[in-house]
Amino acid sequence: MSHTIIIFGASGDLTSRKLLPALWELHRKRRLPEGVRIVGFSRTPFTHDQWRTKLAESTAECAGQALDGSLWRSFARAIFYQQGDIEQADDFTVLRRTLDELEAGAETTRVYYLSTAPRFYEPAIAQLGAAGLVEPSCERCRVVIEKPFGTDQVSARGLNDAVHRVFREPQVYRIDHYLGKETVSNVLVLRLANTIFEPVWNRNYIDHVQITAAEALTVGRRASYYDSAGILRDMFQNHLLQLLTLAAMEAPSRFEADAVRDEKVKVLRAIRPMRSQDVPGRTLRGQYQGYRNEPGVGPDSPTATFGVVRLSIDNWRWQGVPFYLRSGKAMSCRTTQIVIQFRQPPHMMFDQGPRDLHEANRLVLQIQPAEGIQLHFQTKVPDAGMQLRQTELDFNFRRRFAGEMPEAYQRLLLDVLQGDASLFARADEVELAWGIIDPIQRAWDSGLPELAQYESGVWGPATSSEWMQHEGRQWFDLCPVLH
Ligand code: BG6
């Protein structure tokens, strides 16, 4: 069995910064299945060798060290390039011939990877269909589609329809790179491979959940994309809702793509839809000072670079437990974390015990960059009467396990080659997620709530902590310590 990965948009950034370095790492660790070849397709003219040389340079740069020469040569022998234009049907006929020659009749799994600008997704899929590059000639064909998958529910539905005219749903792999992070998979392992967490993982013990994805970086040179997307489309519709579903879903009986995704879809369906009049009270939006001076951003741009959304999940497990989602650019530090804030003990018999929710038990799942888990709890200060203090059990992946945390794309690419779609978004999941975000985005587009400004390097606008205090709670604002 051989495998061919055809990358559309091969001369782009994603290919050189993520896809090839991930495939190289898999090759280096001898994890790639036998007989993998990579075919780049894009408009820039390259010979096979020119493309190989360009990839050798970008891959070494990403790896931060020179590549092992003979290992790279064995990898590079399986890299090919075909110049082509997604809008030219003839180029797909040539591609078909090229693939047939390379595969020489061997049974092959083909992975069509769309790493192009999103406006090319539909034309590329239609051309693949028209050129006979998918079924019935290729039963083992798969398509990988990068984010953003649409810009709202209607466009996502339209894109799904276009995809389904050519591919069957089990052949479709919609990327959300957060799902390839080890710590994100570990949310389910923590909850469901241990006995002690699940019994308290509900409204009886949990006061609220905070999911934060903060970035210290500004928008920089991505402004032309970002200014029309904004924080809701860029981070909430995909990454933050994925984290929420993993934290909130019921246990599937098996770790299989559809069993897992069925449970995630149930959570999305249970999220209370936001009416336009609810948006000003349940969300916040902000923009960092200086955003409007970024190249490509207009002087009056209303695009939010920071947002908070409070969601409610209407089911037995979560009724009355708010899920606070928060994300922003130009924040204090880079950290993605899920904070499970437990309730106060029902009765406190120690005079100096916690009186404030912030002092109650808290489980912090550090998704990145200090990947780990902390459990905060009260303890007796030795030799100080009955004085109590909050302390923590601290688990850190890098300290506990040798080696680097792998890049998300390694896991995701390997899963595509092996035909495991558990860590990819299904059609209904993506559409439901847009259905949650759309009403918020509509209200924001109409100017509500007010767009608050914030200085770079803080935890968003000042209104954010005031708003949380008004909720009777406090943000857990802590930059992780990197060991
Ligand atoms: C991407 C967003 O999907 O995720 C970016 O488009 C964001 O704006 C990035 O910076 C964050 O990913 P990570 O893996 O660095 O948390």
Coordinates of C-alpha atoms and ligand atoms in Angstrom, one line a residue:
M1 CA 0.0 0.0 0.0
S2 CA 1.4 3.4 -0.9
H3 CA 0.3 6.9 0.0
T4 CA 0.4 10.1 -2.0
I5 CA -0.2 13.5 -0.3
I6 CA -1.0 16.1 -2.8
I7 CA -0.6 19.6 -1.3
F8 CA -2.6 22.4 -3.1
G9 CA -1.0 25.7 -2.2
A10 CA 2.4 24.1 -2.0
S11 CA 4.4 27.3 -2.2
G12 CA 2.5 28.9 0.8
D13 CA 3.6 29.4 4.3
L14 CA 1.6 26.6 5.9
T15 CA 3.3 24.1 3.7
S16 CA 6.8 25.3 4.5
R17 CA 6.2 26.1 8.2
K18 CA 3.9 23.3 9.3
L19 CA 3.2 20.5 6.9
L20 CA 6.6 19.7 5.6
P21 CA 8.4 20.0 9.0
A22 CA 5.7 17.7 10.5
L23 CA 6.1 15.1 7.7
W24 CA 9.9 15.4 8.1
E25 CA 9.7 14.8 11.8
L26 CA 7.5 11.8 11.2
H27 CA 10.0 10.4 8.7
R28 CA 12.9 11.1 11.2
K29 CA 11.0 9.2 13.9
R30 CA 10.2 6.5 11.4
R31 CA 6.5 6.9 12.1
L32 CA 5.4 7.4 8.5
P33 CA 3.9 4.4 6.8
E34 CA 5.9 2.8 4.0
G35 CA 5.7 4.3 0.6
V36 CA 4.6 7.9 1.3
R37 CA 5.2 10.4 -1.5
I38 CA 4.5 14.1 -1.4
V39 CA 3.4 16.1 -4.5
G40 CA 3.2 19.8 -4.4
F41 CA 0.8 21.7 -6.6
S42 CA 0.8 25.5 -7.0
R43 CA 1.2 28.2 -9.6
T44 CA 4.8 29.1 -8.8
P45 CA 7.2 27.5 -11.3
F46 CA 9.6 25.0 -9.6
T47 CA 11.4 21.9 -10.8
H48 CA 11.2 19.0 -8.4
D49 CA 14.8 19.8 -7.3
Q50 CA 14.1 23.4 -6.8
W51 CA 11.2 22.7 -4.6
R52 CA 13.2 20.1 -2.6
T53 CA 15.9 22.6 -2.0
K54 CA 13.5 25.3 -0.9
L55 CA 11.9 22.7 1.5
A56 CA 15.2 21.6 2.9
E57 CA 15.9 25.2 3.8
S58 CA 12.6 26.0 5.4
T59 CA 12.5 22.6 7.2
A60 CA 16.0 23.2 8.7
E61 CA 14.9 26.7 9.8
C62 CA 11.8 25.3 11.5
A63 CA 13.8 22.5 13.1
G64 CA 16.4 25.1 14.3
Q65 CA 19.3 22.8 13.2
A66 CA 20.9 21.3 10.1
L67 CA 19.1 18.3 8.8
D68 CA 20.7 14.9 8.8
G69 CA 21.9 14.8 5.2
S70 CA 21.3 11.2 4.2
L71 CA 18.0 11.0 6.1
W72 CA 16.8 14.1 4.3
R73 CA 17.9 12.7 0.9
S74 CA 15.9 9.6 1.5
F75 CA 12.9 11.8 2.4
A76 CA 13.4 14.2 -0.5
R77 CA 13.4 11.4 -3.0
A78 CA 9.7 11.0 -2.4
I79 CA 9.0 14.7 -2.9
F80 CA 7.7 15.9 -6.3
Y81 CA 6.3 19.1 -7.7
Q82 CA 3.8 20.0 -10.4
Q83 CA 3.1 23.5 -11.4
G84 CA -0.6 24.1 -11.8
D85 CA -3.5 26.5 -11.4
I86 CA -6.6 25.5 -9.5
E87 CA -8.8 27.3 -12.0
Q88 CA -7.4 25.4 -15.0
A89 CA -9.1 22.1 -15.7
D90 CA -6.2 21.0 -17.9
D91 CA -3.8 21.2 -15.0
F92 CA -5.9 18.6 -13.2
T93 CA -5.7 16.3 -16.2
V94 CA -1.9 16.6 -16.1
L95 CA -2.0 16.0 -12.3
R96 CA -4.0 12.8 -12.9
R97 CA -1.4 11.6 -15.3
T98 CA 1.5 12.5 -13.0
L99 CA -0.2 10.6 -10.1
D100 CA -0.9 7.6 -12.2
E101 CA 2.7 7.5 -13.3
L102 CA 4.1 7.9 -9.8
E103 CA 1.8 5.3 -8.3
A104 CA 2.4 2.9 -11.2
G105 CA -0.8 1.0 -10.5
A106 CA -0.1 0.2 -6.9
E107 CA -2.9 0.4 -4.4
T108 CA -2.7 3.9 -3.0
T109 CA -4.3 6.1 -0.4
R110 CA -4.4 9.6 -1.8
V111 CA -4.7 12.6 0.5
Y112 CA -5.6 15.9 -1.2
Y113 CA -4.6 18.6 1.2
L114 CA -6.1 22.0 0.6
S115 CA -3.6 24.5 2.0
T116 CA -4.7 27.3 -0.3
A117 CA -6.6 30.5 0.4
P118 CA -10.1 29.5 1.4
R119 CA -11.7 30.9 -1.8
F120 CA -10.0 28.1 -3.7
Y121 CA -11.5 25.3 -1.6
E122 CA -14.7 24.9 -3.7
P123 CA -13.0 25.2 -7.1
A124 CA -10.3 22.8 -6.1
I125 CA -12.8 20.2 -5.0
A126 CA -14.9 20.6 -8.1
Q127 CA -11.8 20.2 -10.3
L128 CA -10.8 17.1 -8.5
G129 CA -14.3 15.7 -9.1
A130 CA -14.4 16.7 -12.7
A131 CA -10.9 15.3 -13.5
G132 CA -12.0 11.9 -12.1
L133 CA -9.4 12.2 -9.4
V134 CA -11.8 11.0 -6.7
E135 CA -14.4 8.3 -6.8
P136 CA -15.0 5.9 -8.5
S137 CA -11.4 5.8 -9.7
C138 CA -10.0 6.4 -6.2
E139 CA -11.8 4.6 -3.4
R140 CA -9.1 5.5 -0.9
C141 CA -9.1 9.2 -1.5
R142 CA -9.3 11.7 1.3
V143 CA -9.5 15.4 1.5
V144 CA -8.0 17.6 4.2
I145 CA -9.5 21.1 4.5
E146 CA -7.8 23.8 6.5
K147 CA -9.6 26.4 8.6
P148 CA -11.5 28.7 8.2
F149 CA -14.3 26.4 7.1
G150 CA -16.7 29.1 6.0
T151 CA -17.3 32.5 7.5
D152 CA -20.7 31.8 9.0
Q153 CA -23.3 29.0 9.1
V154 CA -24.6 29.6 5.6
S155 CA -21.2 29.6 3.9
A156 CA -20.1 26.6 5.9
R157 CA -23.2 24.7 4.8
G158 CA -22.5 25.8 1.2
L159 CA -19.0 24.5 1.4
N160 CA -20.1 21.2 3.0
D161 CA -22.6 20.8 0.1
A162 CA -19.8 21.4 -2.4
V163 CA -17.5 18.9 -0.6
H164 CA -20.2 16.3 -0.5
R165 CA -20.8 16.5 -4.2
V166 CA -17.4 15.0 -4.7
F167 CA -16.4 13.3 -1.4
R168 CA -18.3 11.2 1.1
E169 CA -18.2 12.5 4.7
P170 CA -15.9 9.8 6.0
Q171 CA -13.3 10.9 3.4
V172 CA -13.3 14.5 4.7
Y173 CA -10.8 15.8 7.3
R174 CA -11.5 19.3 8.5
I175 CA -8.6 20.6 10.4
D176 CA -8.7 22.3 13.8
H177 CA -5.0 22.1 14.8
Y178 CA -6.0 22.4 18.5
L179 CA -7.3 18.9 18.3
G180 CA -3.8 17.7 17.4
K181 CA -2.3 19.1 20.6
E182 CA -1.3 16.4 23.1
T183 CA -2.8 18.3 26.0
V184 CA -6.1 18.7 24.2
S185 CA -6.4 14.9 23.7
N186 CA -5.4 14.6 27.3
V187 CA -8.6 16.4 28.4
L188 CA -10.5 13.2 27.7
V189 CA -7.8 11.0 29.1
L190 CA -7.8 12.9 32.4
R191 CA -11.6 12.8 32.6
L192 CA -12.3 9.3 31.4
A193 CA -9.2 7.2 32.1
N194 CA -9.3 8.1 35.8
T195 CA -12.0 7.4 38.3
I196 CA -11.7 10.4 40.6
F197 CA -12.6 13.3 38.3
E198 CA -15.8 12.2 36.6
P199 CA -18.0 11.9 39.7
V200 CA -17.4 15.6 40.5
W201 CA -17.4 16.8 36.9
N202 CA -20.9 18.4 37.0
R203 CA -23.1 21.2 38.4
N204 CA -23.1 19.7 41.9
Y205 CA -19.4 20.4 42.4
I206 CA -18.4 22.8 39.7
D207 CA -19.1 26.5 40.0
H208 CA -18.0 27.6 36.5
V209 CA -15.4 26.8 33.8
Q210 CA -13.0 29.4 32.3
I211 CA -11.4 28.6 28.9
T212 CA -8.8 31.1 28.0
A213 CA -6.6 31.3 24.8
A214 CA -4.4 34.3 25.3
E215 CA -1.7 35.3 22.8
A216 CA 1.1 37.9 23.4
L217 CA 1.5 38.4 19.7
T218 CA -0.3 41.1 17.8
V219 CA -1.9 40.5 14.4
G220 CA 1.1 41.7 12.6
R221 CA 1.3 40.9 8.9
R222 CA -1.8 38.7 9.0
A223 CA -4.0 41.8 9.2
S224 CA -5.5 41.4 5.7
Y225 CA -7.1 38.1 6.7
Y226 CA -7.7 39.0 10.4
D227 CA -9.4 42.3 9.8
S228 CA -12.3 40.6 8.1
A229 CA -12.3 37.6 10.5
G230 CA -11.9 39.0 14.0
I231 CA -11.5 37.1 17.2
L232 CA -14.8 35.3 17.2
R233 CA -14.3 33.7 13.8
D234 CA -10.6 33.2 14.3
M235 CA -10.6 31.6 17.7
F236 CA -14.0 31.0 19.2
Q237 CA -15.9 29.2 16.4
N238 CA -13.2 26.5 16.2
H239 CA -10.5 26.2 18.9
L240 CA -12.4 27.5 22.0
L241 CA -15.6 25.6 21.2
Q242 CA -13.6 22.5 20.6
L243 CA -12.0 22.8 24.1
L244 CA -15.5 23.4 25.5
T245 CA -17.0 20.3 24.0
L246 CA -14.1 18.2 25.2
A247 CA -14.5 19.6 28.7
A248 CA -18.3 19.2 28.7
M249 CA -19.2 16.1 26.7
E250 CA -20.5 12.8 28.0
A251 CA -18.3 9.8 27.8
P252 CA -18.6 7.9 24.5
S253 CA -18.4 4.1 24.9
R254 CA -15.4 3.9 22.5
F255 CA -12.7 6.2 21.3
E256 CA -13.9 6.2 17.7
A257 CA -14.4 9.1 15.4
D258 CA -18.1 9.0 15.2
A259 CA -18.7 8.0 18.8
V260 CA -16.6 11.0 20.0
R261 CA -18.0 13.4 17.5
D262 CA -21.6 12.4 18.3
E263 CA -21.0 13.4 21.9
K264 CA -19.4 16.7 21.0
V265 CA -22.3 17.5 18.7
K266 CA -24.7 16.9 21.6
V267 CA -22.9 19.5 23.6
L268 CA -23.1 22.0 20.8
R269 CA -26.8 21.4 20.4
A270 CA -27.3 21.9 24.1
I271 CA -25.7 25.3 24.2
R272 CA -28.3 27.9 24.7
P273 CA -28.7 30.0 21.6
M274 CA -27.9 33.6 22.2
R275 CA -30.6 36.1 21.3
S276 CA -29.5 39.5 20.0
Q277 CA -30.7 41.2 23.2
D278 CA -28.6 38.8 25.3
V279 CA -25.3 39.6 23.5
P280 CA -24.4 42.9 25.2
G281 CA -24.8 41.3 28.7
R282 CA -23.1 38.0 28.0
T283 CA -20.2 39.0 25.8
L284 CA -17.4 41.6 25.8
R285 CA -15.3 42.8 22.9
G286 CA -12.1 44.8 22.8
Q287 CA -9.3 45.9 20.4
Y288 CA -5.7 46.5 21.4
Q289 CA -4.4 50.0 21.0
G290 CA -2.4 50.3 17.8
Y291 CA -4.4 47.7 16.0
R292 CA -5.7 50.3 13.5
N293 CA -2.1 51.2 12.6
E294 CA -1.3 47.6 11.6
P295 CA -0.5 47.4 7.8
G296 CA -3.7 46.6 6.0
V297 CA -6.1 47.7 8.8
G298 CA -8.4 50.7 8.2
P299 CA -8.3 53.7 10.6
D300 CA -11.8 53.0 11.9
S301 CA -11.7 49.2 11.9
P302 CA -14.2 47.8 14.4
T303 CA -12.6 44.4 14.4
A304 CA -12.3 42.8 17.8
T305 CA -9.0 41.4 18.8
F306 CA -10.3 40.4 22.3
G307 CA -13.5 38.7 23.3
V308 CA -15.3 37.1 26.2
V309 CA -18.4 35.0 25.7
R310 CA -20.5 33.4 28.5
L311 CA -22.3 30.2 27.4
S312 CA -24.8 28.0 29.1
I313 CA -25.3 24.4 28.4
D314 CA -28.8 23.2 28.9
N315 CA -28.6 19.7 30.1
W316 CA -28.6 17.8 33.4
R317 CA -24.9 17.9 33.9
W318 CA -24.3 21.6 33.3
Q319 CA -27.5 23.5 34.1
G320 CA -26.5 26.7 35.9
V321 CA -22.7 26.3 35.3
P322 CA -21.4 29.2 33.1
F323 CA -18.7 28.5 30.6
Y324 CA -16.6 31.6 30.2
L325 CA -14.6 31.7 26.9
R326 CA -12.0 34.3 26.5
S327 CA -9.4 35.0 23.9
G328 CA -7.2 37.9 22.8
K329 CA -4.2 39.1 20.9
A330 CA -1.6 41.3 22.4
M331 CA -2.3 40.0 25.9
S332 CA 0.0 39.6 28.9
C333 CA 1.4 36.3 27.8
R334 CA 0.8 33.3 25.7
T335 CA -1.3 30.8 27.6
T336 CA -4.2 28.5 26.7
Q337 CA -5.9 26.9 29.7
I338 CA -9.1 25.4 31.0
V339 CA -9.9 26.2 34.6
I340 CA -12.4 24.1 36.4
Q341 CA -13.5 26.2 39.4
F342 CA -15.1 24.0 42.0
R343 CA -17.7 25.2 44.5
Q344 CA -16.9 26.3 48.1
P345 CA -17.2 23.5 50.7
P346 CA -20.8 23.4 51.9
H347 CA -19.7 24.3 55.4
M348 CA -16.4 25.6 56.7
M349 CA -15.5 24.6 60.2
F350 CA -12.0 26.3 60.2
D351 CA -12.1 29.9 61.1
Q352 CA -9.4 30.7 58.6
G353 CA -10.7 28.7 55.9
P354 CA -11.5 30.0 52.4
R355 CA -14.3 32.5 52.1
D356 CA -13.8 33.4 48.6
L357 CA -14.6 31.3 45.6
H358 CA -11.1 32.0 44.3
E359 CA -9.7 30.0 47.2
A360 CA -11.9 27.0 46.6
N361 CA -10.6 23.9 44.7
R362 CA -9.5 24.6 41.2
L363 CA -8.2 22.3 38.5
V364 CA -6.2 24.0 35.8
L365 CA -5.5 22.2 32.6
Q366 CA -2.6 24.0 31.0
I367 CA -2.9 23.4 27.3
Q368 CA 0.2 25.4 26.3
P369 CA 2.9 26.5 26.6
A370 CA 3.7 25.1 30.1
E371 CA 1.7 21.9 29.3
G372 CA 0.5 20.4 32.5
I373 CA -2.2 20.2 35.2
Q374 CA -2.4 21.9 38.6
L375 CA -4.8 21.0 41.3
H376 CA -5.3 23.8 43.9
F377 CA -6.4 22.9 47.3
Q378 CA -6.3 24.2 50.9
T379 CA -3.7 22.9 53.3
K380 CA -2.6 23.5 56.9
V381 CA 0.4 25.8 57.3
P382 CA 2.8 23.9 59.6
D383 CA 3.5 25.2 63.0
A384 CA 1.0 28.1 62.6
G385 CA -2.0 27.0 64.6
M386 CA -4.9 26.2 62.2
Q387 CA -3.9 28.6 59.6
L388 CA -4.8 27.4 56.0
R389 CA -3.3 28.3 52.7
Q390 CA -4.0 27.4 49.1
T391 CA -1.3 25.2 47.5
E392 CA -1.1 23.0 44.5
L393 CA -0.2 19.7 43.1
D394 CA 1.7 20.5 39.9
F395 CA 2.2 18.1 37.0
N396 CA 4.2 19.1 34.0
F397 CA 4.5 17.1 30.8
R398 CA 8.0 18.1 29.9
R399 CA 9.4 17.4 33.4
R400 CA 7.6 14.1 33.6
F401 CA 8.2 12.8 30.1
A402 CA 11.5 13.2 28.2
G403 CA 11.4 14.8 24.8
E404 CA 9.7 17.7 23.2
M405 CA 5.9 18.0 22.8
P406 CA 5.3 17.2 19.2
E407 CA 3.7 19.8 16.9
A408 CA -0.1 19.2 16.4
Y409 CA 0.4 18.6 12.6
Q410 CA 2.4 15.5 13.2
R411 CA -0.4 13.8 14.9
L412 CA -3.0 15.1 12.5
L413 CA -1.2 14.1 9.4
L414 CA -0.5 10.7 10.7
D415 CA -4.2 10.2 11.5
V416 CA -5.2 11.3 8.0
L417 CA -2.8 8.7 6.5
Q418 CA -4.2 6.1 8.8
G419 CA -7.8 7.0 8.2
D420 CA -8.7 8.1 11.7
A421 CA -11.0 11.1 11.8
S422 CA -11.5 11.3 15.6
L423 CA -9.5 14.6 15.8
F424 CA -11.2 16.3 12.9
A425 CA -14.4 18.3 12.8
R426 CA -17.5 16.7 11.2
A427 CA -19.8 18.6 8.9
D428 CA -22.6 18.9 11.4
E429 CA -20.1 20.0 14.2
V430 CA -18.8 22.9 12.1
E431 CA -22.2 24.1 11.1
L432 CA -23.5 23.9 14.7
A433 CA -20.4 25.8 15.9
W434 CA -21.2 28.6 13.5
G435 CA -24.8 28.6 14.6
I436 CA -23.5 29.5 18.1
I437 CA -21.2 32.2 16.9
D438 CA -23.3 33.8 14.2
P439 CA -25.8 35.7 16.5
I440 CA -22.9 37.1 18.5
Q441 CA -21.0 38.2 15.5
R442 CA -24.2 39.8 14.1
A443 CA -24.7 41.8 17.3
W444 CA -21.0 42.8 17.4
D445 CA -21.2 43.9 13.8
S446 CA -24.2 46.1 14.7
G447 CA -22.0 47.8 17.4
L448 CA -23.0 45.9 20.6
P449 CA -21.5 45.7 23.1
E450 CA -19.2 48.7 22.9
L451 CA -15.7 48.0 21.6
A452 CA -13.3 48.6 24.5
Q453 CA -9.7 49.5 23.9
Y454 CA -6.9 47.9 25.8
E455 CA -3.2 48.4 26.0
S456 CA -1.0 45.7 24.6
G457 CA 0.4 43.4 27.3
V458 CA -2.5 43.2 29.7
W459 CA -5.4 40.8 30.2
G460 CA -7.7 42.7 27.8
P461 CA -9.8 45.8 28.6
A462 CA -10.4 46.9 32.2
T463 CA -14.1 46.2 31.6
S464 CA -13.2 42.5 31.5
S465 CA -12.4 42.2 35.2
E466 CA -15.3 44.5 36.2
W467 CA -17.7 42.4 34.2
M468 CA -16.4 39.2 35.8
Q469 CA -16.7 40.8 39.3
H470 CA -20.3 41.6 38.4
E471 CA -20.7 37.9 37.6
G472 CA -19.5 37.3 41.2
R473 CA -16.3 35.7 40.0
Q474 CA -12.7 36.5 39.1
W475 CA -10.6 35.6 36.1
F476 CA -7.8 33.2 36.8
D477 CA -5.1 35.4 35.2
L478 CA -1.8 33.7 35.6
C479 CA 1.1 33.5 33.1
P480 CA 2.5 30.0 33.3
V481 CA 6.0 29.5 34.5
L482 CA 8.1 27.7 31.9
H483 CA 10.5 25.2 33.3
Ligands
BG6_1 C1 -5.0 30.0 14.4 C2 -5.4 31.4 14.4 O1 -6.0 29.2 14.1 O2 -4.6 29.7 15.7 C3 -4.3 32.4 14.8 O3 -5.8 31.8 13.0 C4 -3.8 32.0 16.2 O4 -4.8 33.7 14.8 C5 -3.5 30.5 16.2 O5 -2.7 32.7 16.4 C6 -3.1 30.0 17.6 O6 -2.6 28.8 17.5 P1 -1.6 28.2 18.6 O7 -1.4 26.8 18.3 O8 -0.4 29.1 18.5 O9 -2.3 28.4 19.9

